[in-house]
XYZ file of C-alpha atoms in Angstrom:
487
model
C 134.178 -82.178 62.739
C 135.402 -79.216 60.792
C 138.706 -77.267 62.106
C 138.165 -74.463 64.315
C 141.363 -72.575 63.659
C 141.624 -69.457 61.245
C 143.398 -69.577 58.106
C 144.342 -65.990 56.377
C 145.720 -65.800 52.618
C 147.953 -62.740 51.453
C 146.652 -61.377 47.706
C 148.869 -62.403 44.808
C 149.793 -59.260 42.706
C 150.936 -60.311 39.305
C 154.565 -59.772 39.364
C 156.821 -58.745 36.144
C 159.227 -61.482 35.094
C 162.805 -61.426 35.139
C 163.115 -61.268 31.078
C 160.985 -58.100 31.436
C 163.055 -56.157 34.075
C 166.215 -57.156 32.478
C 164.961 -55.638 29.047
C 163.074 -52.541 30.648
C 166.472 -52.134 32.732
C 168.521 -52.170 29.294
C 166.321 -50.304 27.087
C 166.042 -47.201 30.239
C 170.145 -47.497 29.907
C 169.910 -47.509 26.063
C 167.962 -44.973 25.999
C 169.317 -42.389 28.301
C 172.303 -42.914 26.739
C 171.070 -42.483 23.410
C 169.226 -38.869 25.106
C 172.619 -37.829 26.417
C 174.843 -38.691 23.025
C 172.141 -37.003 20.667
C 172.112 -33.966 23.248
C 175.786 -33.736 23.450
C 176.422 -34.515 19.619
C 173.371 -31.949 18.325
C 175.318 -29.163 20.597
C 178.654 -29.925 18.984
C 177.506 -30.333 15.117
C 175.990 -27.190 15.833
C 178.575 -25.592 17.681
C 180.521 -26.915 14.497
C 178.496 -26.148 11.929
C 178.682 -22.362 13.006
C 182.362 -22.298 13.276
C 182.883 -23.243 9.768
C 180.223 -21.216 8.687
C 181.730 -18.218 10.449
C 184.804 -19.079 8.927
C 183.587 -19.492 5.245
C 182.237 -15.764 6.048
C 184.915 -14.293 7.095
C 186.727 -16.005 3.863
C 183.947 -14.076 1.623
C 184.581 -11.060 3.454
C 188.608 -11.183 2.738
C 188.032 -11.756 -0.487
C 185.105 -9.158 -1.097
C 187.950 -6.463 0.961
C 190.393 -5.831 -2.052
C 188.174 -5.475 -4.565
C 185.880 -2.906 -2.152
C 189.511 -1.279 -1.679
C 189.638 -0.658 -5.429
C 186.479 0.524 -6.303
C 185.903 3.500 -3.730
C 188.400 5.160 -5.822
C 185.601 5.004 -8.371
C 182.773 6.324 -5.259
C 180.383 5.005 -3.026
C 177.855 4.270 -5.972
C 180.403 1.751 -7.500
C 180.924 0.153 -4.029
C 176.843 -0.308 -3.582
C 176.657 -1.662 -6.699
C 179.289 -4.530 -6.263
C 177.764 -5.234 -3.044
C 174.666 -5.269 -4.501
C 175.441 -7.623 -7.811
C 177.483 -9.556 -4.800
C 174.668 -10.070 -2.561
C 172.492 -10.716 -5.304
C 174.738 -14.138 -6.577
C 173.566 -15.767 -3.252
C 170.890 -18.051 -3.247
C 167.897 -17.413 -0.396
C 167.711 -21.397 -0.346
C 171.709 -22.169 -0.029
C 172.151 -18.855 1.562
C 168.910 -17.422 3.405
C 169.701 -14.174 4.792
C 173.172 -13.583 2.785
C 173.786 -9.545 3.464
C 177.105 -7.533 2.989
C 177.662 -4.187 4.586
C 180.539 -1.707 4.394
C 182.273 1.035 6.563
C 184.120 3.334 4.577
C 186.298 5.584 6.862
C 182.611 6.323 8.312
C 180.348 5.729 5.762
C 178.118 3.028 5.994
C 177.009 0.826 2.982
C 174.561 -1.870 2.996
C 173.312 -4.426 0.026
C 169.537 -3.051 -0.950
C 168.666 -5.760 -3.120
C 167.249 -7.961 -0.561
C 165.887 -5.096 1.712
C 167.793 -5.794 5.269
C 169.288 -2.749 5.243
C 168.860 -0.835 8.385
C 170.997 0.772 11.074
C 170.020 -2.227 13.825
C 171.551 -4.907 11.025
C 174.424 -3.636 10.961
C 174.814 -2.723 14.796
C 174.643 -6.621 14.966
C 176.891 -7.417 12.523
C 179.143 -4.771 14.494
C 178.502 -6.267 17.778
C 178.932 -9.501 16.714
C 182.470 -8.986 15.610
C 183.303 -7.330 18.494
C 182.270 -9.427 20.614
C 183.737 -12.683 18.787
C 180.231 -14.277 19.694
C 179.060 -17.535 17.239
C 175.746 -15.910 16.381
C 173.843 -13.195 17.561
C 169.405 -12.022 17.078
C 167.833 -10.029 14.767
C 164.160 -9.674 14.337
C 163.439 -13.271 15.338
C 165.922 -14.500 13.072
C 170.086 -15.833 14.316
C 172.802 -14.190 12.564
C 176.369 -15.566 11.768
C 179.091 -12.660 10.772
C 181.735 -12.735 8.987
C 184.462 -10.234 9.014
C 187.905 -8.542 7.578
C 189.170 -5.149 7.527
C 192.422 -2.927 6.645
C 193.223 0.368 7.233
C 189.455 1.972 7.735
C 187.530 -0.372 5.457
C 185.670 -2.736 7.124
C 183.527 -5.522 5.094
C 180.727 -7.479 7.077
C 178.759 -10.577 5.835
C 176.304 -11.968 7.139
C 173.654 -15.276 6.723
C 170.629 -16.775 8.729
C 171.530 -19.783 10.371
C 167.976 -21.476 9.491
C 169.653 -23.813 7.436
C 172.702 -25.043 9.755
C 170.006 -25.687 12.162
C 167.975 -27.529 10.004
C 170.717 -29.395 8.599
C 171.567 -30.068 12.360
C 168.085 -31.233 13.132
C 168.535 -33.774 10.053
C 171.467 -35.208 11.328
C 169.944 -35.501 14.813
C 167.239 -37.152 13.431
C 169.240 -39.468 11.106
C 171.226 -40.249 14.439
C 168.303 -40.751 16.492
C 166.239 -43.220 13.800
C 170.200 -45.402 13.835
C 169.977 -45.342 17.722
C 166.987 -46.556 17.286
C 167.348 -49.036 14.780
C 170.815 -50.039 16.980
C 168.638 -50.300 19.741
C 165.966 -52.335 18.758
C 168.328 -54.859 17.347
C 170.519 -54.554 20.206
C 167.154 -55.433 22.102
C 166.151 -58.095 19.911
C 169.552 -59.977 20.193
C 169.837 -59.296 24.189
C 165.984 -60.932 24.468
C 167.275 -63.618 22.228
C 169.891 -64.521 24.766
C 167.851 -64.101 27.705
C 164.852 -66.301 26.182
C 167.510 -69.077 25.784
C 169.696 -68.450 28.967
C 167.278 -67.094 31.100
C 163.840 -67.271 30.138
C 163.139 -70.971 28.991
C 165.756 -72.652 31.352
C 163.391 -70.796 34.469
C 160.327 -71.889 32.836
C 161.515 -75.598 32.606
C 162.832 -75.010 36.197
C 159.079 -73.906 37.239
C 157.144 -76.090 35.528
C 159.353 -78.795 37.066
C 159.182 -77.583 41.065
C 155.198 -76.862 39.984
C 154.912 -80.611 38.841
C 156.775 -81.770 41.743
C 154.492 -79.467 44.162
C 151.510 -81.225 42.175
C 152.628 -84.780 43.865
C 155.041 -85.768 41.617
C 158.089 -86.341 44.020
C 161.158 -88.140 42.920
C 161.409 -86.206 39.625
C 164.587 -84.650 38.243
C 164.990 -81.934 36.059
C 167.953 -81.941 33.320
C 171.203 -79.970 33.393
C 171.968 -76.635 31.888
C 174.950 -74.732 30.076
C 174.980 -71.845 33.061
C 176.807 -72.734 36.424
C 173.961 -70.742 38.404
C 171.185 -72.529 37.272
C 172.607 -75.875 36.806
C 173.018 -76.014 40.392
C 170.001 -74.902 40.835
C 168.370 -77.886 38.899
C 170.503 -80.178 41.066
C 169.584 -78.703 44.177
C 165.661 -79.063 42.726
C 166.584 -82.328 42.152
C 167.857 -83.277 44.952
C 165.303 -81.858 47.169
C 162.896 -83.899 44.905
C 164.265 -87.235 45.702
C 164.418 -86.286 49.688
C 160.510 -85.244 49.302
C 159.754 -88.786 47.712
C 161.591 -90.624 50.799
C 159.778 -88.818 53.266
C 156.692 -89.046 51.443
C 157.480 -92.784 51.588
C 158.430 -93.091 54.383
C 155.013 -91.070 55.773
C 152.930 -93.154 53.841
C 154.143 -96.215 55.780
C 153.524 -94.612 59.029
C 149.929 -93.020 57.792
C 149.323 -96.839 56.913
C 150.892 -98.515 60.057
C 148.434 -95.450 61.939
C 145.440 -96.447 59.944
C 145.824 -99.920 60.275
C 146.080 -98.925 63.950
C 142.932 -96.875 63.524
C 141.129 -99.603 61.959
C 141.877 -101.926 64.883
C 140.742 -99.724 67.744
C 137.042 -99.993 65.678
C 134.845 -102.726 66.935
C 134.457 -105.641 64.761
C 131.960 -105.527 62.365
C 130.879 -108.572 61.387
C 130.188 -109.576 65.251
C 127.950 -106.695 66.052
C 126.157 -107.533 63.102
C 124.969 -110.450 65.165
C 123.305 -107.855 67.490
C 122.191 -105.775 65.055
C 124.381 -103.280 64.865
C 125.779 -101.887 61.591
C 128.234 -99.207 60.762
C 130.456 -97.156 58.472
C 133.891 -95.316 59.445
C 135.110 -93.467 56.497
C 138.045 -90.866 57.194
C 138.731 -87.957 55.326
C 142.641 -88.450 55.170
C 144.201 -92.162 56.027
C 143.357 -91.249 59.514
C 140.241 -89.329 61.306
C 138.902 -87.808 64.765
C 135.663 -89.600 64.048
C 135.255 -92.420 67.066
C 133.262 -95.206 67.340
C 132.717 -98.199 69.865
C 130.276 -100.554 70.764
C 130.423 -102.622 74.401
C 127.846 -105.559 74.707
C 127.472 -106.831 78.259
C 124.811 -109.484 77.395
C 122.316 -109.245 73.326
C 120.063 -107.086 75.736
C 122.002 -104.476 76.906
C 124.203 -102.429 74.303
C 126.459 -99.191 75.117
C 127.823 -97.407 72.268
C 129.754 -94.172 71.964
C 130.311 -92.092 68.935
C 132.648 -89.216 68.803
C 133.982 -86.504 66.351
C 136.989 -84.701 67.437
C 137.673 -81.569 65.425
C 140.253 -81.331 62.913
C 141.189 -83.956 60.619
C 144.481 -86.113 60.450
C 146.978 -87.353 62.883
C 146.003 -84.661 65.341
C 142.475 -85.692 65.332
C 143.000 -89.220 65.046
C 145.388 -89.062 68.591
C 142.488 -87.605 70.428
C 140.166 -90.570 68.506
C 142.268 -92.767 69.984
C 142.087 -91.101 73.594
C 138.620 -91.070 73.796
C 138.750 -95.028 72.500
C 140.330 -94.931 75.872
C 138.554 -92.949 78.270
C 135.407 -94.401 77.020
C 136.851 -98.311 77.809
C 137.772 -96.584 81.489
C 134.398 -95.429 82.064
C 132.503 -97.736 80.927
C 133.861 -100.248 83.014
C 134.009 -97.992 86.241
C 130.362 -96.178 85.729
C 126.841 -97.307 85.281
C 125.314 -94.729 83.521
C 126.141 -92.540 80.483
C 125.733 -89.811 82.493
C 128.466 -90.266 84.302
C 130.467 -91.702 81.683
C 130.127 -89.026 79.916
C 131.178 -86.405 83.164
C 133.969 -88.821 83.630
C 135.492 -88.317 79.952
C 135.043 -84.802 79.635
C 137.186 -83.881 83.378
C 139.923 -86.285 81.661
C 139.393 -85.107 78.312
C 139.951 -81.654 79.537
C 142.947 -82.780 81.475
C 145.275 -84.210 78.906
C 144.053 -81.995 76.123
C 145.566 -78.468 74.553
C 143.547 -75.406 74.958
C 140.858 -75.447 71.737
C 140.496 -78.889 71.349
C 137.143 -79.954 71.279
C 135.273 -82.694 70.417
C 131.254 -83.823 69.976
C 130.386 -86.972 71.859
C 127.188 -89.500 72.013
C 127.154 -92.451 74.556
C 123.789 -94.215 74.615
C 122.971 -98.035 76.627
C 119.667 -99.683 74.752
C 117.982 -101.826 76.879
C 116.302 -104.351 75.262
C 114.305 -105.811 77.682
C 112.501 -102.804 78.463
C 112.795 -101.229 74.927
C 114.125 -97.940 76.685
C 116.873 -96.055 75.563
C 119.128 -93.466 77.542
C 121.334 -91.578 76.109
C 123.567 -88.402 76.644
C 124.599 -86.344 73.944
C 127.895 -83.424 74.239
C 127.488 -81.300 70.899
C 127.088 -84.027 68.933
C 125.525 -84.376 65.718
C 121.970 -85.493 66.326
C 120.832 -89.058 66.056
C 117.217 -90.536 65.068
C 115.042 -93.053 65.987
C 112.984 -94.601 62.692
C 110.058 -96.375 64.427
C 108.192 -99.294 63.034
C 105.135 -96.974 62.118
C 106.745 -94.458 60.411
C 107.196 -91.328 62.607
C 110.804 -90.134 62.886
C 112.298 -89.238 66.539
C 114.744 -86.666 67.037
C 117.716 -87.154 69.444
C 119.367 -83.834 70.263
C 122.525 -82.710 72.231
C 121.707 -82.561 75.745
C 125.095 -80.930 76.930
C 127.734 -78.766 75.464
C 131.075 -79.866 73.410
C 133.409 -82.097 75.457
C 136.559 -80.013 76.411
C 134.698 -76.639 76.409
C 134.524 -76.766 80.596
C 136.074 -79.162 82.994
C 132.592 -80.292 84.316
C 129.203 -80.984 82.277
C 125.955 -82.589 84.200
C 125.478 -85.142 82.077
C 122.353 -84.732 81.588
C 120.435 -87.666 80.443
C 117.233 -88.167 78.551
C 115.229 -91.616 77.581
C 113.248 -92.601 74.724
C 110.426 -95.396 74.992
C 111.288 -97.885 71.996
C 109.034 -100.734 70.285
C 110.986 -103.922 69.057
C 111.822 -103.038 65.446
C 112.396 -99.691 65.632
C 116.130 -98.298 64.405
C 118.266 -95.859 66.151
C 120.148 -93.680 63.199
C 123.389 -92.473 64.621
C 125.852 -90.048 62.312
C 128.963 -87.879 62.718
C 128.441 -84.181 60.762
C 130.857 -84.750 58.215
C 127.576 -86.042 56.434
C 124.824 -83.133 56.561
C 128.247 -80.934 56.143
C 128.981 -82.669 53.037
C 129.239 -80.201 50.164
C 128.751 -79.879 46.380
C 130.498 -77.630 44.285
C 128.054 -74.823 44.417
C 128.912 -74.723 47.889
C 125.720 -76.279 48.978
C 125.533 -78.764 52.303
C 123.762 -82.050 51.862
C 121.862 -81.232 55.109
C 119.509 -82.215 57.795
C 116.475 -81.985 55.757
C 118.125 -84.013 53.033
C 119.001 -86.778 55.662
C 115.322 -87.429 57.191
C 113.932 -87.399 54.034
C 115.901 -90.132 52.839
C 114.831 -91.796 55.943
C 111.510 -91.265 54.909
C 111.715 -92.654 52.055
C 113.916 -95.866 52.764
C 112.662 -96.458 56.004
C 111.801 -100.377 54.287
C 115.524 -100.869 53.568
C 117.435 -103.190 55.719
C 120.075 -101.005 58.246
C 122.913 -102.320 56.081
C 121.294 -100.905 53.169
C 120.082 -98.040 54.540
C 124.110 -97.241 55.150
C 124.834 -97.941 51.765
C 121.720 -95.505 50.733
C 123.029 -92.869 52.690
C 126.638 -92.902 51.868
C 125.967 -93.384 47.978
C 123.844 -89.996 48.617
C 125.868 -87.854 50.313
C 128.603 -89.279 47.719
C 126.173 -88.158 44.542
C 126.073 -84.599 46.145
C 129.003 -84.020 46.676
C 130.483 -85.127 42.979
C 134.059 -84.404 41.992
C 134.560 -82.104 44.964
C 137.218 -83.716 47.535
C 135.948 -84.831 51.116
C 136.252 -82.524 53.334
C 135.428 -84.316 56.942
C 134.933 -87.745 58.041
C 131.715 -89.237 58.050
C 130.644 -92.198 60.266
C 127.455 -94.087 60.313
C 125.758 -96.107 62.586
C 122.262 -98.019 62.716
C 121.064 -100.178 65.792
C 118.125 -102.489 65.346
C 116.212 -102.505 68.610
């Protein structure tokens, strides 16, 4: 009988593996740290850059100050025209921007060659110097001035700064593409190490505990060069070897329980002699499925055939209690009726809250041909008669251990000498094929049908080799009993 309790699985989210954390933890590092050093370096080459600039200015302006000095002896024209042959020297493309103005105790001279010339270029340039300020705007442009004066002359030069910040941008870019050269090979080599001291050791460590979670207790894994996980293997190891002796040592009590099991069945080669044929097959080395067969005299036959639900030890303990309640009854109580009332107060009695289980008790009287039987949620039986027609026997009361008291209500079925009483647990009908599909009811009585010639021990064998066909290379999932009686 299947298990009645409810099983409830948690989703599996794909999870990101230590090697990738690690690396995605390094390269964040890496690269806010190479952010913050480009930032921090790109302000100070600039901050630089200007400085010296400034200062190469205010060289040009020293120098351009005597000769200015000399010449306005000679006028203003002879001034504008240095300034203008000076200004002129200057390259646009080493020097974008290069302009030279004068103050001449109030007069104001600016180069006209390159057409800057107005009142707000200057002002700048004046401000500027004033102001000691790096660079200041023009236009949409960024000015650096130079300066020098003596006595009232005052020379001014000034130059874009388009190219000192594109030759920063270069070298923030040529810093960036080594960062990220460093990086990447700073990335490779780190992922290098932690594929060989992280990576592959875990793998061989999962693959191992994965193998050993497979069924394959007892096995070791080797050591490794890190403290951490070497002790780790060990402790795998170790926990390995403990798993094999308790699986060892289960397997010797599963065995000592099934050849228990085994014994509490009735033997089969005497109730062959009274026609009565079965197969007990478990799904695990020990089952809930019950079976037992009393014979007072060849014409009067009581059997019982139970399924308690669940599978395994638990199920095979309350096997075993019925084995016994059953033995009780029958030798205190005529009918199965009353057996069956009988075993369900005690079942219910000695038995945990939700455990259940199906149970058939018939008595065949041969003399008479009649059969009575009682059925408690269990599976239903048939009767093949000798001319073909197929008799249902269905469950005349409810599950044993449901209520503390059942009827027992009883019903009888007229027999003729030959006819075959099919009895069955549902791990049969229930048994299913990969495409989820039960071997079912329908199945069953047609196979009836159409082996109803067999002998009983071959019919067993027909059955069992079908419900083994369906079922294929799926495991078994409940245990299956048969039983045929031969009126």
């Amino acid at each position: 009988m299947p298990d009645l309790t409810l099983h409830h699985s948690e989703n599996q989210h794909p999870r990101m593996s230590l090697r990738t954390k690690l690396l995605a933890l390094i390269n964040v590092v890496l690269v806010g740290s190479l952010v913050l050093g480009l930032a921090a370096d790109y302000r100070h080459g600039l901050s630089t850059r200007l400085e010296d600039k400034r200062v190469s200015l205010n060289e040009e302006a020293a120098l351009l100050l005597p000769a200015i000095q000399r010449l306005q002896e000679h006028g203003a024209d002879a001034v504008q025209q240095f300034i203008d042959q000076a200004c002129a020297r200057m390259q646009s493309t080493t020097s974008p921007g290069h302009h030279i103005a004068v103050d001449i105790e109030g007069r104001t001279l600016q180069a006209q060659i390159h057409h800057r010339a107005s009142s707000q270029f200057i002002e700048v340039m004046r401000r500027s110097t004033d102001n000691q300020r790096d660079h200041v705007a023009i236009g949409g442009h960024t000015l650096v001035v130079g300066a020098d004066h003596e006595d009232h002359v005052h020379v001014y030069v000034s130059e874009f700064t388009s190219n000192i910040l594109t030759e920063a941008r270069h070298g923030l870019l040529a810093r960036a593409a080594g960062g990220i050269l460093l990086g990447l090979a700073l990335a490779a080599v780190i992922n290098l190490v932690l594929l060989r001291l992280v990576t592959r050791p875990v793998s061989r460590l999962v693959k191992t505990v994965r193998r050993i979670g497979h069924g394959e207790l007892g096995l070791g894994t080797s050591r490794f060069s890190t403290a951490e996980l070497d002790e780790l293997a060990r402790e795998i190891s170790a926990m390995s070897r403990s798993l094999a002796d308790n699986d060892q040592r289960r397997r010797l009590q599963m065995r000592k329980a099934r050849n228990i099991q085994q014994h509490l069945l009735p033997d089969t080669e005497r109730l062959k002699q009274f026609g009565i044929f079965y197969s007990h097959g478990p799904a695990e080395e020990v089952g809930g499925d019950f079976f037992d067969a009393q014979i007072g005299n060849p014409d009067r036959l009581l059997i019982c055939l139970g399924d308690v639900t669940g599978h395994g030890v638990p199920a095979a303990m309350g096997a075993a209690m019925l084995k016994a309640l059953f033995d009780h009854s029958a030798q205190q109580y005529n009918t199965p009726g009353d057996m069956i009332h009988h075993m369900n107060q005690r079942f219910c009695d000695i038995t945990l809250d939700g455990d259940f289980a199906s149970l058939a008790v018939l008595m065949l009287d041969r003399t008479t041909c009649q059969l009575t039987y009682v059925s408690a949620g269990h599976e239903p039986g048939y009767v093949l008669h000798g001319d073909g027609r197929i008799t249902k026997l269905g469950a005349t009361e409810i599950l044993l251990g449901v209520v503390d008291h059942i009827e027992g209500a009883e019903q009888t079925v007229s027999l003729e000498p030959g006819d075959r009483i099919v009895l069955l647990t549902d791990g049969l009908v229930e048994t299913m094929n990969a495409g989820k599909q039960l071997f079912g009811r329908d199945t069953l009585v047609q196979i009836l049908r159409d082996h109803d010639q067999a002998s009983s021990e071959e019919l067993i064998h027909i059955l069992a080799d079908k419900a083994d066909a369906h079922r294929g290379a799926c495991p078994v999932l409940d245990d299956v009993t048969l039983v045929v009686v031969l009126v």
